[in-house]
Short mmCIF file of C-alpha atoms and ligand atoms in Angstrom, two decimals:
data_model
loop_
_atom_site.label_atom_id
_atom_site.label_comp_id
_atom_site.label_asym_id
_atom_site.label_seq_id
_atom_site.Cartn_x
_atom_site.Cartn_y
_atom_site.Cartn_z
CA MET A 113 0.00 0.00 0.00
CA PHE A 114 1.31 3.44 -0.95
CA ASP A 115 0.22 6.78 0.44
CA TRP A 116 0.69 8.36 -2.99
CA LEU A 117 0.83 7.47 -6.64
CA VAL A 118 2.83 10.03 -8.62
CA VAL A 119 2.34 9.91 -12.39
CA GLY A 120 5.42 11.21 -14.21
CA THR A 121 9.13 11.32 -13.33
CA GLY A 122 9.87 14.81 -14.74
CA PHE A 123 10.60 17.84 -12.60
CA ALA A 124 7.01 17.99 -11.31
CA GLY A 125 6.61 14.34 -10.34
CA SER A 126 10.12 13.69 -9.05
CA ILE A 127 10.23 16.77 -6.82
CA ILE A 128 6.82 16.17 -5.26
CA ALA A 129 7.67 12.51 -4.70
CA GLU A 130 10.93 13.47 -2.97
CA ARG A 131 9.18 15.99 -0.71
CA LEU A 132 6.39 13.59 0.28
CA ALA A 133 8.91 10.84 1.01
CA SER A 134 11.49 12.90 2.88
CA GLN A 135 9.35 15.51 4.67
CA ARG A 136 6.22 13.50 5.47
CA ASP A 137 7.77 10.05 5.61
CA GLU A 138 5.09 8.79 3.22
CA LYS A 139 5.34 5.83 0.83
CA VAL A 140 5.31 6.93 -2.79
CA LEU A 141 4.97 4.92 -6.00
CA VAL A 142 6.22 6.92 -8.99
CA ILE A 143 5.34 5.69 -12.47
CA ASP A 144 6.23 6.81 -15.98
CA ARG A 145 5.07 5.44 -19.28
CA ARG A 146 8.47 6.10 -20.77
CA SER A 147 11.35 3.73 -20.15
CA HIS A 148 13.41 6.40 -18.37
CA ILE A 149 13.13 9.00 -15.61
CA GLY A 150 13.51 12.78 -15.99
CA GLY A 151 10.63 13.61 -18.34
CA ASN A 152 11.65 15.93 -21.14
CA ALA A 153 14.85 16.88 -19.33
CA PHE A 154 16.21 13.33 -19.75
CA ASP A 155 19.79 13.20 -21.05
CA ARG A 156 21.90 10.21 -22.04
CA TYR A 157 25.20 9.24 -23.62
CA ASP A 158 24.76 8.48 -27.32
CA ARG A 159 26.65 5.81 -29.29
CA ALA A 160 29.61 8.12 -29.77
CA GLY A 161 29.78 8.58 -25.97
CA ILE A 162 28.56 12.17 -26.01
CA LEU A 163 26.01 13.43 -23.47
CA ILE A 164 22.94 14.57 -25.40
CA HIS A 165 19.44 15.73 -24.47
CA GLN A 166 16.93 13.28 -25.91
CA TYR A 167 14.18 15.91 -26.10
CA GLY A 168 16.14 18.96 -27.26
CA PRO A 169 18.35 21.49 -25.46
CA HIS A 170 17.58 22.02 -21.77
CA ILE A 171 19.38 24.97 -20.20
CA PHE A 172 18.77 25.61 -16.53
CA HIS A 173 18.23 29.23 -15.53
CA THR A 174 16.34 30.78 -12.64
CA ASN A 175 16.02 33.83 -10.44
CA SER A 176 14.64 31.71 -7.61
CA LYS A 177 17.15 31.05 -4.85
CA ALA A 178 14.69 28.58 -3.30
CA VAL A 179 14.57 26.47 -6.48
CA PHE A 180 18.32 26.67 -7.01
CA ASP A 181 19.06 25.70 -3.39
CA TYR A 182 16.58 22.84 -3.51
CA LEU A 183 18.08 21.31 -6.68
CA SER A 184 21.60 21.90 -5.41
CA GLN A 185 21.02 19.10 -2.88
CA PHE A 186 20.99 16.67 -5.80
CA THR A 187 23.57 17.99 -8.24
CA GLU A 188 26.77 19.92 -8.61
CA TRP A 189 26.65 22.66 -11.22
CA ARG A 190 28.69 23.87 -14.17
CA PRO A 191 28.38 27.63 -14.80
CA TYR A 192 27.04 28.18 -18.32
CA GLN A 193 25.75 31.33 -20.05
CA HIS A 194 23.60 30.45 -23.06
CA ARG A 195 24.24 32.20 -26.38
CA VAL A 196 22.22 31.71 -29.57
CA LEU A 197 22.83 32.80 -33.16
CA ALA A 198 20.12 33.19 -35.80
CA GLU A 199 20.89 32.60 -39.45
CA VAL A 200 19.38 35.65 -41.16
CA ASP A 201 20.05 36.89 -44.69
CA GLY A 202 22.92 34.38 -44.95
CA MET A 203 24.65 35.67 -41.79
CA GLN A 204 24.77 34.23 -38.29
CA VAL A 205 23.94 37.04 -35.85
CA PRO A 206 23.06 37.09 -32.14
CA ILE A 207 19.47 36.64 -30.95
CA PRO A 208 18.00 38.26 -28.72
CA ILE A 209 18.32 41.23 -31.08
CA ASN A 210 20.92 43.57 -29.64
CA LEU A 211 23.37 46.28 -30.74
CA THR A 212 25.70 43.76 -32.39
CA THR A 213 22.81 42.14 -34.27
CA VAL A 214 21.66 45.38 -35.90
CA ASN A 215 25.16 46.71 -36.61
CA ARG A 216 26.24 43.44 -38.27
CA LEU A 217 23.05 42.90 -40.22
CA TYR A 218 22.91 46.43 -41.63
CA GLY A 219 26.65 47.19 -41.73
CA LEU A 220 26.20 50.06 -39.24
CA SER A 221 28.19 51.24 -36.24
CA LEU A 222 25.40 52.64 -34.08
CA THR A 223 25.89 53.34 -30.39
CA SER A 224 23.35 52.11 -27.81
CA THR A 225 21.65 55.51 -27.72
CA GLU A 226 21.52 55.69 -31.50
CA LEU A 227 20.03 52.19 -31.64
CA GLU A 228 17.22 53.30 -29.31
CA GLY A 229 16.27 56.00 -31.84
CA TRP A 230 16.78 53.61 -34.78
CA LEU A 231 14.36 51.09 -33.27
CA ALA A 232 11.86 53.76 -32.18
CA ALA A 233 11.70 55.03 -35.77
CA ARG A 234 10.79 51.52 -36.95
CA ALA A 235 8.54 50.32 -34.10
CA GLU A 236 4.85 50.21 -34.99
CA THR A 237 2.22 51.75 -32.76
CA VAL A 238 0.01 48.99 -31.39
CA GLU A 239 -2.89 50.22 -29.25
CA GLN A 240 -3.13 47.07 -27.15
CA ILE A 241 -0.49 44.37 -27.22
CA HIS A 242 -2.28 41.02 -27.36
CA THR A 243 -0.43 38.77 -29.76
CA ALA A 244 3.03 37.35 -30.39
CA GLU A 245 3.22 39.60 -33.46
CA ASP A 246 2.19 42.76 -31.53
CA VAL A 247 5.04 42.32 -29.03
CA VAL A 248 7.72 42.28 -31.69
CA VAL A 249 6.47 44.82 -34.24
CA SER A 250 5.84 47.32 -31.44
CA THR A 251 9.46 46.96 -30.26
CA VAL A 252 11.66 46.46 -33.32
CA GLY A 253 9.35 47.11 -36.29
CA ARG A 254 8.10 44.89 -39.10
CA GLU A 255 11.35 44.27 -40.97
CA LEU A 256 13.19 42.69 -38.04
CA TYR A 257 9.99 40.88 -37.08
CA GLU A 258 9.87 39.31 -40.54
CA LYS A 259 13.56 38.37 -40.46
CA PHE A 260 13.75 36.87 -36.96
CA PHE A 261 10.25 36.02 -35.72
CA HIS A 262 7.62 35.48 -38.38
CA GLY A 263 9.09 32.41 -40.09
CA TYR A 264 10.43 30.80 -36.91
CA THR A 265 7.16 31.23 -35.04
CA LYS A 266 5.05 29.92 -37.92
CA LYS A 267 7.32 26.91 -38.22
CA GLN A 268 7.43 26.26 -34.46
CA TRP A 269 3.70 26.65 -33.77
CA GLY A 270 2.05 25.96 -37.14
CA VAL A 271 -0.02 29.15 -36.91
CA GLU A 272 0.55 32.85 -37.59
CA PRO A 273 2.16 34.76 -34.69
CA SER A 274 -0.96 36.98 -34.72
CA GLN A 275 -2.91 33.89 -33.54
CA LEU A 276 -0.67 33.32 -30.50
CA ASP A 277 -0.60 34.97 -27.11
CA LYS A 278 1.95 37.73 -26.55
CA SER A 279 3.68 35.63 -23.87
CA VAL A 280 5.24 33.45 -26.60
CA THR A 281 7.54 36.04 -28.17
CA ALA A 282 7.74 38.10 -24.96
CA ARG A 283 10.13 35.35 -23.81
CA ILE A 284 12.74 36.93 -26.09
CA PRO A 285 13.86 40.41 -25.03
CA THR A 286 15.35 43.16 -27.22
CA ARG A 287 18.52 44.84 -26.00
CA THR A 288 20.19 48.08 -27.07
CA ASN A 289 23.53 47.08 -25.50
CA THR A 290 25.90 44.29 -26.57
CA ASP A 291 24.70 41.72 -24.03
CA ASP A 292 24.17 38.68 -26.25
CA ARG A 293 23.16 36.17 -23.55
CA TYR A 294 19.86 34.36 -24.13
CA PHE A 295 18.95 34.61 -20.44
CA CYS A 296 19.69 37.20 -17.75
CA ASP A 297 18.72 35.12 -14.72
CA LYS A 298 20.78 35.21 -11.55
CA TYR A 299 21.48 31.46 -11.59
CA GLN A 300 22.55 29.97 -14.92
CA PHE A 301 24.06 26.50 -14.68
CA MET A 302 24.03 23.02 -16.15
CA PRO A 303 23.98 19.97 -13.83
CA THR A 304 27.60 18.77 -13.93
CA ALA A 305 26.81 15.06 -14.28
CA GLY A 306 23.66 15.70 -16.33
CA TYR A 307 19.93 15.89 -15.63
CA THR A 308 19.33 12.15 -15.47
CA ARG A 309 21.93 11.75 -12.71
CA MET A 310 20.23 14.59 -10.82
CA PHE A 311 16.84 12.85 -11.12
CA GLU A 312 18.35 9.55 -9.95
CA ARG A 313 19.47 11.34 -6.82
CA ILE A 314 16.12 13.09 -6.30
CA LEU A 315 14.29 9.76 -6.51
CA ASP A 316 16.81 7.82 -4.43
CA HIS A 317 14.86 7.52 -1.16
CA PRO A 318 13.79 4.41 0.75
CA ASN A 319 10.15 5.58 0.69
CA ILE A 320 10.10 5.90 -3.11
CA GLU A 321 9.51 3.10 -5.59
CA VAL A 322 9.84 3.83 -9.31
CA MET A 323 8.07 1.82 -12.03
CA LEU A 324 8.90 2.65 -15.65
CA ASP A 325 7.05 1.61 -18.83
CA THR A 326 3.84 1.93 -16.84
CA ASP A 327 0.93 4.01 -18.05
CA TYR A 328 -1.49 5.49 -15.55
CA GLN A 329 -4.43 3.97 -17.37
CA TYR A 330 -3.23 0.50 -16.36
CA VAL A 331 -2.88 1.25 -12.67
CA LYS A 332 -5.63 3.78 -12.05
CA SER A 333 -8.14 1.25 -10.78
CA SER A 334 -5.61 -0.23 -8.36
CA SER A 335 -6.37 0.22 -4.67
CA ARG A 336 -2.67 0.30 -3.77
CA PHE A 337 -2.55 4.10 -3.33
CA ARG A 338 -4.65 6.64 -1.47
CA ARG A 339 -3.86 9.90 -3.20
CA LEU A 340 -2.61 10.95 -6.60
CA ILE A 341 -0.27 13.48 -8.18
CA PHE A 342 -0.78 13.71 -11.94
CA THR A 343 1.80 15.44 -14.17
CA GLY A 344 0.66 14.26 -17.63
CA PRO A 345 -1.74 16.05 -20.00
CA ILE A 346 -4.83 17.17 -18.07
CA ASP A 347 -7.26 16.55 -20.95
CA GLU A 348 -6.06 12.95 -21.23
CA PHE A 349 -6.67 12.44 -17.48
CA PHE A 350 -10.33 13.38 -17.97
CA GLY A 351 -10.72 11.21 -21.09
CA ASN A 352 -10.74 14.30 -23.37
CA ARG A 353 -14.27 14.96 -22.09
CA TYR A 354 -14.45 18.48 -23.52
CA GLY A 355 -12.26 17.74 -26.55
CA LYS A 356 -8.48 17.58 -26.91
CA LEU A 357 -6.33 20.49 -25.85
CA PRO A 358 -3.90 21.55 -28.58
CA TYR A 359 -0.23 20.70 -28.06
CA ARG A 360 2.72 21.26 -30.35
CA SER A 361 5.15 18.41 -30.83
CA LEU A 362 8.66 18.06 -32.20
CA SER A 363 10.62 15.34 -33.84
CA PHE A 364 14.31 15.24 -33.05
CA LYS A 365 17.04 14.16 -35.42
CA HIS A 366 20.17 13.30 -33.41
CA VAL A 367 23.41 13.11 -35.39
CA SER A 368 27.06 12.46 -34.43
CA LEU A 369 29.75 14.07 -36.56
CA ASN A 370 33.40 13.18 -37.02
CA LYS A 371 34.70 16.59 -36.03
CA ARG A 372 35.33 18.43 -32.78
CA ARG A 373 33.11 21.45 -33.44
CA HIS A 374 30.09 22.00 -35.65
CA GLN A 375 28.93 25.53 -34.84
CA PRO A 376 30.24 28.50 -32.81
CA VAL A 377 27.55 28.39 -30.08
CA ALA A 378 25.27 25.77 -28.54
CA VAL A 379 22.19 26.74 -30.53
CA VAL A 380 21.71 28.19 -34.02
CA ASN A 381 18.15 29.23 -35.00
CA TYR A 382 16.85 29.13 -38.59
CA PRO A 383 14.01 31.64 -38.93
CA GLN A 384 14.18 31.97 -42.73
CA THR A 385 15.34 28.62 -44.09
CA ASN A 386 14.98 24.84 -43.54
CA ASP A 387 12.16 22.76 -42.04
CA TYR A 388 13.88 22.59 -38.68
CA THR A 389 13.81 25.50 -36.23
CA ARG A 390 17.18 25.10 -34.56
CA VAL A 391 20.33 23.02 -34.27
CA THR A 392 21.92 22.27 -30.92
CA GLU A 393 25.50 21.18 -30.32
CA TYR A 394 25.66 19.71 -26.81
CA LYS A 395 29.36 19.96 -26.04
CA HIS A 396 28.92 23.74 -25.63
CA LEU A 397 26.38 23.09 -22.87
CA THR A 398 28.14 20.27 -21.08
CA GLY A 399 31.78 21.21 -21.60
CA GLN A 400 32.50 17.60 -22.56
CA GLU A 401 35.85 17.00 -24.30
CA HIS A 402 35.50 14.54 -27.17
CA PRO A 403 37.07 14.18 -30.65
CA GLN A 404 33.56 13.93 -32.17
CA THR A 405 30.48 16.07 -31.63
CA SER A 406 26.70 15.43 -31.49
CA ILE A 407 23.95 17.71 -32.69
CA THR A 408 20.15 17.72 -32.80
CA TYR A 409 17.75 19.15 -35.39
CA GLU A 410 14.24 20.05 -34.16
CA TYR A 411 11.32 19.61 -36.58
CA PRO A 412 8.02 20.99 -35.24
CA SER A 413 4.89 18.95 -35.80
CA ASP A 414 1.25 18.60 -34.76
CA HIS A 415 1.69 14.87 -34.23
CA GLY A 416 3.69 13.03 -31.60
CA ASP A 417 4.30 13.50 -27.89
CA PRO A 418 2.82 16.70 -26.47
CA TYR A 419 5.71 19.07 -25.70
CA TYR A 420 4.25 22.58 -25.78
CA PRO A 421 0.86 23.83 -24.61
CA VAL A 422 -0.29 26.29 -27.28
CA PRO A 423 -0.83 29.71 -25.70
CA ARG A 424 -3.85 31.18 -27.48
CA PRO A 425 -7.31 32.30 -26.31
CA GLU A 426 -9.22 29.20 -27.51
CA SER A 427 -6.93 26.80 -25.67
CA ALA A 428 -6.97 28.92 -22.50
CA GLU A 429 -10.78 28.72 -22.52
CA LEU A 430 -10.79 24.96 -22.99
CA PHE A 431 -8.14 24.52 -20.30
CA LYS A 432 -10.34 26.44 -17.82
CA LYS A 433 -13.04 23.79 -18.20
CA TYR A 434 -10.55 21.05 -17.37
CA GLU A 435 -9.17 23.12 -14.51
CA SER A 436 -12.66 23.31 -12.98
CA LEU A 437 -12.90 19.54 -13.16
CA ALA A 438 -9.47 19.23 -11.58
CA LEU A 439 -10.41 21.49 -8.68
CA ALA A 440 -13.48 19.36 -8.02
CA THR A 441 -11.56 16.07 -8.06
CA LYS A 442 -10.83 14.91 -4.53
CA ASP A 443 -7.40 13.57 -3.54
CA VAL A 444 -5.80 14.40 -6.91
CA TRP A 445 -3.28 17.19 -7.49
CA PHE A 446 -2.28 18.39 -10.95
CA VAL A 447 1.28 19.69 -11.29
CA GLY A 448 3.65 20.53 -14.17
CA ARG A 449 3.70 21.88 -17.71
CA LEU A 450 1.11 19.57 -19.24
CA ALA A 451 -1.12 19.06 -16.21
CA THR A 452 -1.52 22.80 -15.65
CA TYR A 453 -1.23 23.65 -19.37
CA ARG A 454 1.39 26.34 -18.86
CA TYR A 455 4.39 27.12 -21.08
CA TYR A 456 6.67 26.72 -18.06
CA ASN A 457 10.45 26.39 -17.93
CA MET A 458 12.08 23.79 -15.68
CA ASP A 459 12.59 26.19 -12.78
CA GLN A 460 8.95 27.31 -12.91
CA VAL A 461 7.80 23.69 -12.77
CA ALA A 462 10.19 23.06 -9.86
CA GLY A 463 8.79 26.13 -8.05
CA GLN A 464 5.23 24.98 -8.74
CA ALA A 465 6.00 21.49 -7.41
CA LEU A 466 7.55 22.87 -4.21
CA ALA A 467 4.56 25.21 -3.69
CA THR A 468 2.08 22.37 -4.29
CA PHE A 469 3.90 20.25 -1.74
CA ARG A 470 3.59 23.07 0.82
CA ARG A 471 -0.15 23.32 0.15
CA ILE A 472 -0.56 19.54 0.51
CA ASP A 473 1.42 19.58 3.73
CA GLU A 474 -0.80 22.32 5.15
CA ALA A 475 -4.02 20.67 4.02
CA ILE A 476 -3.35 17.06 5.03
CA GLU A 477 -2.24 16.08 8.47
CA ARG A 478 0.97 14.10 8.55
CA PRO A 479 0.38 10.38 9.20
CA ILE A 480 0.11 9.83 12.95
CA ARG A 481 1.93 6.49 13.03
CA ARG A 482 5.04 8.12 11.61
CA MET A 483 4.76 11.17 13.83
CA ARG A 484 4.77 8.73 16.80
CA VAL A 485 7.89 7.03 15.47
CA ALA A 486 9.54 10.40 14.90
CA LEU A 487 8.60 11.57 18.42
CA HIS A 488 9.87 8.36 19.92
CA ALA A 489 13.16 8.74 18.05
CA GLU A 490 13.44 12.32 19.30
CA LEU A 491 12.74 11.36 22.96
CA THR A 492 15.20 8.49 22.96
CA ALA A 493 17.97 10.40 21.13
P1 LIG B 84 7.57 16.35 -18.27
O1 LIG B 84 9.03 16.59 -18.27
O2 LIG B 84 6.83 16.31 -19.58
O3 LIG B 84 7.27 15.04 -17.46
C1 LIG B 84 6.01 14.41 -17.45
C2 LIG B 84 6.23 12.90 -17.41
O4 LIG B 84 4.97 12.27 -17.22
C3 LIG B 84 6.78 12.35 -18.71
O5 LIG B 84 7.97 11.62 -18.47
C4 LIG B 84 5.67 11.46 -19.25
O6 LIG B 84 6.14 10.29 -19.90
C5 LIG B 84 4.91 11.11 -17.99
N1 LIG B 84 3.49 10.81 -18.24
C6 LIG B 84 2.58 11.59 -18.83
N2 LIG B 84 1.40 10.98 -18.87
C7 LIG B 84 1.57 9.77 -18.29
C8 LIG B 84 0.70 8.66 -18.05
N3 LIG B 84 -0.59 8.67 -18.39
N4 LIG B 84 1.20 7.58 -17.41
C9 LIG B 84 2.51 7.54 -17.06
N5 LIG B 84 3.37 8.55 -17.27
C10 LIG B 84 2.91 9.66 -17.87
N6 LIG B 84 12.97 24.48 -19.81
C11 LIG B 84 14.00 25.22 -19.35
O7 LIG B 84 13.97 25.67 -18.21
N7 LIG B 84 15.11 25.46 -20.14
C12 LIG B 84 15.22 24.98 -21.40
O8 LIG B 84 16.23 25.21 -22.08
C13 LIG B 84 14.14 24.19 -21.91
N8 LIG B 84 14.21 23.70 -23.16
C14 LIG B 84 13.18 22.95 -23.63
C15 LIG B 84 13.28 22.43 -24.93
C16 LIG B 84 12.25 21.64 -25.44
C17 LIG B 84 12.37 21.10 -26.83
C18 LIG B 84 11.09 21.36 -24.64
C19 LIG B 84 9.97 20.53 -25.19
C20 LIG B 84 10.99 21.88 -23.36
C21 LIG B 84 12.02 22.68 -22.84
N9 LIG B 84 11.97 23.19 -21.54
C22 LIG B 84 13.01 23.96 -21.06
C23 LIG B 84 10.79 22.96 -20.67
C24 LIG B 84 10.98 21.72 -19.77
O9 LIG B 84 11.10 20.58 -20.59
C25 LIG B 84 9.74 21.59 -18.88
O10 LIG B 84 9.52 22.77 -18.13
C26 LIG B 84 9.85 20.45 -17.87
O11 LIG B 84 10.51 19.34 -18.38
C27 LIG B 84 8.45 20.07 -17.45
O12 LIG B 84 8.49 19.09 -16.44
P2 LIG B 84 7.15 18.28 -16.09
O13 LIG B 84 7.49 17.37 -15.00
O14 LIG B 84 6.02 19.22 -15.93
O15 LIG B 84 6.78 17.48 -17.43
N1 LIG B 85 11.32 32.96 -31.49
C1 LIG B 85 11.47 33.37 -32.81
N2 LIG B 85 12.73 33.41 -33.34
C2 LIG B 85 13.83 33.05 -32.64
C3 LIG B 85 13.67 32.63 -31.31
C4 LIG B 85 12.40 32.58 -30.77
O1 LIG B 85 10.49 33.66 -33.48
O2 LIG B 85 14.94 33.09 -33.19
C5 LIG B 85 9.95 32.93 -30.93
C6 LIG B 85 9.22 31.63 -31.30
O3 LIG B 85 7.84 31.89 -31.38
C7 LIG B 85 9.53 30.75 -30.11
C8 LIG B 85 9.41 31.75 -28.96
O4 LIG B 85 9.99 32.97 -29.51
O5 LIG B 85 8.62 29.68 -30.01
C9 LIG B 85 10.09 31.38 -27.69
O6 LIG B 85 11.45 31.05 -27.96
P1 LIG B 85 12.27 30.09 -26.98
O7 LIG B 85 13.67 30.05 -27.49
O8 LIG B 85 12.06 30.54 -25.59
O9 LIG B 85 11.54 28.70 -27.24
P2 LIG B 85 11.70 27.26 -26.53
O10 LIG B 85 13.14 27.11 -26.11
O11 LIG B 85 10.73 27.23 -25.41
O12 LIG B 85 11.33 26.32 -27.64
#
């Protein structure tokens, strides 16, 4: 008998399982339908012996000290500042758009102050910023939008940027200085021994049992658990009762090359050409020394595993219906990117999992039998 069944071994499921096991001394069964732990952050050594990310590049960045401190119990870190180039008009220039990007692309030598005026002269007036297109054209104007955002976004999401919520492109800032880092967060690191090793350590607790290759649908009628944490797609949990929520998928082409270096930075984006959106070379992220190198091409698709919730008004409305069902479902908690249908990064999912654990711990009394044992241990110490 388990106190909890946790569905999913990604950030959401693994962190909640660890908290329940270590802080409440409860017995937790964690399942995943995949044959590995770690969810989409899973990494592995490929045939060449290079550490790659099975589901595309995962770069850890956060401003949350609480999340960073929590994960630091389970991994050492390698400092890493992420830089991305976009291939535009036959050149590879930095994205987010910054002073270097504009000067290189247009053969100019503007200063930061001059760039502010240059952009202001091109920015379009948008009364109310609602869409992914609005955000960009109102900041850098239509020409740069077309070069960097329109094609990439259409390829990535399969719809026009004007059909997507502003939050999608608002992830990418515009800078008038020469800071070419993709992220500005306080903590930017990669787990030294990889994500999978970190997850092994999170799940390594005597109160936790892990079962892989196990889909929730085959265990849901079991009476071996009392409460449930679900981190898979919320619409699937409710049998798609109100219709399927839209998700965007990707297919990944992993390739090893007989050379040390393939590209100057970890990620190169292709907003104007090719069917793939970006190419990742992992050795930049991991710092691994190896005579060969491994890269991944990402091809967006409507079919396949659900990787991205699609932020647009119709899906938000449909999600609300499922959320109401979720709130009315006793003894089940929904956590993570697919279960709460939010375009969350790893650190946001980790923060959400820690917050959900705190709410559970406040709402449900800790099991008395274990409190007695703990008290006894304290008195006899
Ligand atoms: P997941 O990692 O999806 O884990 C859910 C798990 O539940 C899966 O393993 C799944 O198999 C399992 N599951 C689902 N349904 C069932 C079921 N019915 N029965 C059994 N098991 C089930 N974030 C960053 O911070 N930085 C990045 O650079 C970054 N890059 C990304 C790149 C790509 C291509 C993608 C797709 C995402 C990226 N992310 C990044 C986001 C990151 O992957 C997520 O925030 C995080 O992995 C979500 O964790 P999760 O536990 O919510 O979900
Ligand atoms: N984007 C773009 N061009 C780029 C980079 C990003 O149009 O060169 C847009 C695109 O819509 C993308 C979104 O910004 O989906 C968010 O980019 P991010 O790199 O954060 O995507 P993720 O890593 O989550 O796939």
